[in-house]
Every structure is written in C-alpha cells, then in structure tokens.
Amino acid sequence: MEYSLVCHSLYALWSSPVKKKLILLSIMFLIWVYMLYSCVGYCSTMPSLVVDSYRGKETVSAVGKRTESGRTDLVSRLLAKPQPWEDIESDYEEPSIRTAASRDLLDNEMDMDRAEDWDEMRGEQQRAPEPSAMSSFSNGSGSKKLPQAIIIGVKKGGTRALLEFLRVHPDIRAVGAEPHFFDRNYDNGLEWYRELMPKTLEGQITMEKTPSYFVTREAPARISAMSRDTKLIVVVRDPVTRAISDYTQTLSKKPDIPSFESLTFKNRTTGLIDTSWSAIQIGIYAKHLDNWLHYFPMEQILFVSGERLISDPAGELGRVQDFLGLKRIITDKHFYFNQTKGFPCLKKAEGSSKPHCLGKTKGRTHPNIDPEVVQRLRDFYRPFNMKFYQMTGHNFGWD
C-alpha cells in the first residue's frame, strides 16, 4: 500500500507539465555548474601568458628583498663570485665590451626568442582540444608548486621537442611558455613564479624550460636558493651545428643581418673567433657547466643528446624518465618519423588523439656556410668539447 502511494505520488509529480519543466531545468543547471567547475580546473592548468615576462626588461638580483628569516644571508653567500674558470689552451678570449653591432644583434635575438615563444604558445592552444571532464575535474583540485625539474638549456639544442615529448607523461605537468624567471624576471618574486605553474596532483612533477638559464651567470645560485634539490636537464648539440641553427633563426626574422662568416670572426685574416657573439659563446658548454657545478652536484644534472633526441627519441626519453624517478611510459609507440620535417613527431600529443609535429619554426633549412669557416669553428670548439666530455663522463661524438 505504501509502495503504491509513493509510486502514485512520483507519477503525479512527473505528469505535471510545470513540475516536469522545473525538474529538467534543475538537472540542466546542475550539469552547467559541473561543466563550469571542470572548465575552471582545465584553464588553471593552461600555461599563463604573463605580459611582463616578455617586455624585455633587464632584471637585477632581488634576493635581498626576501623576508624569510636568515634567507638573505644564505643567498648572499650563494651569490658569491665563483672561482675563475681554468682556461683551455685556445685562441678563446673572454668577451669584454660588446661592440654596438653585437649588442644590437643580441637584442634582436632576445626579441625573436620572445616572439617565437609566443608563436609556439599560440600553436599549442590552437591544437589542444578540451580534455575529458573527469581529467579537468581532477586538475582543478590540484595546487600550484614551484618546479622540481627545469630544462635549463641549451638554445637551439632541442629543448622544445623534449618538453613536448615529456608532456605526454601523465605524471609531468609543464608550463608551455618560457617563464625566464631566473634571468629576466627574478625581481618579481617566487610567488609570481609559482603562479605561472600549472596545477599538479600528489605525485606529479612540475616542470618548466628556459634555455637561456644555462648561460646566465646568476641562474645557478638563484635556482639553488629556491631549492637545492631541483633536478636540471640540459639538451646539448654539436656546438657548430647549434651556432648555425641559432643564426638561421635570427636570419628568418632579420634578413638584413651580416653574414654568418662576418659575425663569426673578429678578424677573418687571423681567424680569431668572436666569442662576444652569443651564437658562438653558448656552445662553450664546459665554461657554462663549470658555473653550475659550484651550486649543484653532477648527479642532479642530466645531459640529453640533441642528436639522439632526433634519431632515438624513445631512448633519450627513457633516460629522462629514469632521471626524474618516473615509470617509463613514453616509449617507441608514441613516435613516428616525419620525413618532410626530418624530425620525430608524436602519434598522440598531450590531451589529443591526433598526431602532432613541432611548429613551422622548427626544422628550418640552414644557409650554406663556407666549409673553411665550419672547419675553423670545429677546431675552435674541439678543446672545449674534450673538456666537456671529461666533465660529464660522456663522449657526444662531435669531433
């Protein structure tokens, strides 16, 4: 009898047109609230595009502004000038004052790096579909953390490819745009930096990549002040090929710049290399690494081969996953080789069921360089490469 009354009441409630509409509207409202919450969770994981980080302002050390007890003294010790690097017998000269042309070219390169970073971010946003509602719901419940791992270099070495590949891993969350916190935006403070990071759940690793950190003298001390446990990843590439690639990027934006040959030499007749040009200076890996070893042990730095990242991406990604203490989830099945671009591509990118290759800014055709200039550069870099092999305990086979 009671069961019949309940059924009769429910039938009467549902049969009423007005009440039926109210129930349907209530259900639709609940669904809308759920979708809104999921969207907020997803948006919070998207890389933050902060205009200040691309204004090109030169920053100074703001370590002294920290208010934590005892923090200033610690960082002051960390920022003490490192011991002078032992010069290798070579015609290398420590750059002193840049010429006006060198300064202008460096400024142009920095502007182009920012522009290219924006292009990459726009490409990511255009290709990235909405993740599942459950995935968005989970991400929304996470929290923003300072990065536990950073790709610190090197420019034109393959850092963008590495980051894109790593983002396939479910336990890695990475900001897409380069924050440039430890070189250009340090005076904005760690909370500003934290807000750029995506939300992560327990057990996930927060990452970022800014290739210019590797050649920034202040970066090692600043990262160490944030956390001495930070894991560092450096993608290195044949310094001669890297320099040509660097020049090619600049040339694509500024077709009227001087030739590669004229920028390479201080004096073509004597063959003296102009190390004040950033394209040349970045490739002196041993010198830059020595600065980092004053603050981090070699065990916390992983060197990824830019060449093998192309020829064997799964193998290099396996090493990176081991270094980060993660399960090897990214394997051969995630890649295919694009013959047109000459690069490996992802069969399925992060949050997508479609294949994805790096953007049009990657894989540019290099200009023809005088073979004598190339050989002179190889001779110049050889002693530095040998020193780098000794420091890392690995022969990258560039000579």
PDB file of N, CA, C and O in Angstrom, residues 5-23:
ATOM      1  N   LEU A   5       1.394   4.193  -2.947  1.00  0.00           N
ATOM      2  CA  LEU A   5       1.233   5.632  -2.722  1.00  0.00           C
ATOM      3  C   LEU A   5       2.457   6.405  -3.197  1.00  0.00           C
ATOM      4  O   LEU A   5       2.343   7.471  -3.804  1.00  0.00           O
ATOM      5  N   VAL A   6       3.651   5.863  -2.929  1.00  0.00           N
ATOM      6  CA  VAL A   6       4.888   6.521  -3.368  1.00  0.00           C
ATOM      7  C   VAL A   6       4.942   6.581  -4.887  1.00  0.00           C
ATOM      8  O   VAL A   6       5.256   7.612  -5.486  1.00  0.00           O
ATOM      9  N   CYS A   7       4.637   5.471  -5.523  1.00  0.00           N
ATOM     10  CA  CYS A   7       4.654   5.428  -6.995  1.00  0.00           C
ATOM     11  C   CYS A   7       3.651   6.398  -7.577  1.00  0.00           C
ATOM     12  O   CYS A   7       3.911   7.086  -8.568  1.00  0.00           O
ATOM     13  N   HIS A   8       2.435   6.415  -6.930  1.00  0.00           N
ATOM     14  CA  HIS A   8       1.401   7.332  -7.414  1.00  0.00           C
ATOM     15  C   HIS A   8       1.845   8.786  -7.280  1.00  0.00           C
ATOM     16  O   HIS A   8       1.631   9.610  -8.189  1.00  0.00           O
ATOM     17  N   SER A   9       2.523   9.106  -6.171  1.00  0.00           N
ATOM     18  CA  SER A   9       2.997  10.483  -5.944  1.00  0.00           C
ATOM     19  C   SER A   9       4.046  10.865  -6.975  1.00  0.00           C
ATOM     20  O   SER A   9       4.035  11.969  -7.513  1.00  0.00           O
ATOM     21  N   LEU A  10       4.988   9.938  -7.241  1.00  0.00           N
ATOM     22  CA  LEU A  10       6.024  10.216  -8.231  1.00  0.00           C
ATOM     23  C   LEU A  10       5.423  10.394  -9.619  1.00  0.00           C
ATOM     24  O   LEU A  10       5.853  11.257 -10.396  1.00  0.00           O
ATOM     25  N   TYR A  11       4.427   9.574  -9.946  1.00  0.00           N
ATOM     26  CA  TYR A  11       3.786   9.673 -11.261  1.00  0.00           C
ATOM     27  C   TYR A  11       3.090  11.009 -11.409  1.00  0.00           C
ATOM     28  O   TYR A  11       3.162  11.679 -12.447  1.00  0.00           O
ATOM     29  N   ALA A  12       2.396  11.403 -10.326  1.00  0.00           N
ATOM     30  CA  ALA A  12       1.677  12.681 -10.356  1.00  0.00           C
ATOM     31  C   ALA A  12       2.649  13.844 -10.503  1.00  0.00           C
ATOM     32  O   ALA A  12       2.395  14.814 -11.230  1.00  0.00           O
ATOM     33  N   LEU A  13       3.784  13.735  -9.807  1.00  0.00           N
ATOM     34  CA  LEU A  13       4.791  14.800  -9.877  1.00  0.00           C
ATOM     35  C   LEU A  13       5.362  14.928 -11.284  1.00  0.00           C
ATOM     36  O   LEU A  13       5.522  16.016 -11.825  1.00  0.00           O
ATOM     37  N   TRP A  14       5.656  13.794 -11.914  1.00  0.00           N
ATOM     38  CA  TRP A  14       6.285  13.806 -13.247  1.00  0.00           C
ATOM     39  C   TRP A  14       5.282  14.172 -14.331  1.00  0.00           C
ATOM     40  O   TRP A  14       5.637  14.760 -15.348  1.00  0.00           O
ATOM     41  N   SER A  15       3.996  13.825 -14.118  1.00  0.00           N
ATOM     42  CA  SER A  15       2.980  14.082 -15.153  1.00  0.00           C
ATOM     43  C   SER A  15       2.612  15.549 -15.235  1.00  0.00           C
ATOM     44  O   SER A  15       2.046  15.996 -16.226  1.00  0.00           O
ATOM     45  N   SER A  16       2.929  16.325 -14.205  1.00  0.00           N
ATOM     46  CA  SER A  16       2.603  17.750 -14.232  1.00  0.00           C
ATOM     47  C   SER A  16       3.578  18.474 -15.160  1.00  0.00           C
ATOM     48  O   SER A  16       4.786  18.425 -14.942  1.00  0.00           O
ATOM     49  N   PRO A  17       3.097  19.137 -16.224  1.00  0.00           N
ATOM     50  CA  PRO A  17       3.996  19.810 -17.188  1.00  0.00           C
ATOM     51  C   PRO A  17       4.887  20.851 -16.538  1.00  0.00           C
ATOM     52  O   PRO A  17       6.067  20.946 -16.847  1.00  0.00           O
ATOM     53  N   VAL A  18       4.364  21.634 -15.626  1.00  0.00           N
ATOM     54  CA  VAL A  18       5.145  22.686 -14.984  1.00  0.00           C
ATOM     55  C   VAL A  18       6.251  22.082 -14.145  1.00  0.00           C
ATOM     56  O   VAL A  18       7.417  22.493 -14.204  1.00  0.00           O
ATOM     57  N   LYS A  19       5.868  21.084 -13.348  1.00  0.00           N
ATOM     58  CA  LYS A  19       6.866  20.454 -12.488  1.00  0.00           C
ATOM     59  C   LYS A  19       7.915  19.712 -13.309  1.00  0.00           C
ATOM     60  O   LYS A  19       9.089  19.643 -12.945  1.00  0.00           O
ATOM     61  N   LYS A  20       7.472  19.125 -14.436  1.00  0.00           N
ATOM     62  CA  LYS A  20       8.424  18.427 -15.315  1.00  0.00           C
ATOM     63  C   LYS A  20       9.472  19.396 -15.839  1.00  0.00           C
ATOM     64  O   LYS A  20      10.667  19.088 -15.867  1.00  0.00           O
ATOM     65  N   LYS A  21       9.042  20.590 -16.234  1.00  0.00           N
ATOM     66  CA  LYS A  21       9.982  21.598 -16.731  1.00  0.00           C
ATOM     67  C   LYS A  21      10.941  22.050 -15.629  1.00  0.00           C
ATOM     68  O   LYS A  21      12.136  22.256 -15.867  1.00  0.00           O
ATOM     69  N   LEU A  22      10.416  22.202 -14.415  1.00  0.00           N
ATOM     70  CA  LEU A  22      11.265  22.620 -13.305  1.00  0.00           C
ATOM     71  C   LEU A  22      12.338  21.577 -13.015  1.00  0.00           C
ATOM     72  O   LEU A  22      13.499  21.896 -12.747  1.00  0.00           O
ATOM     73  N   ILE A  23      11.970  20.303 -13.076  1.00  0.00           N
ATOM     74  CA  ILE A  23      12.942  19.230 -12.834  1.00  0.00           C
ATOM     75  C   ILE A  23      14.016  19.230 -13.908  1.00  0.00           C
ATOM     76  O   ILE A  23      15.218  19.124 -13.636  1.00  0.00           O
TER      77      ILE A  23
END
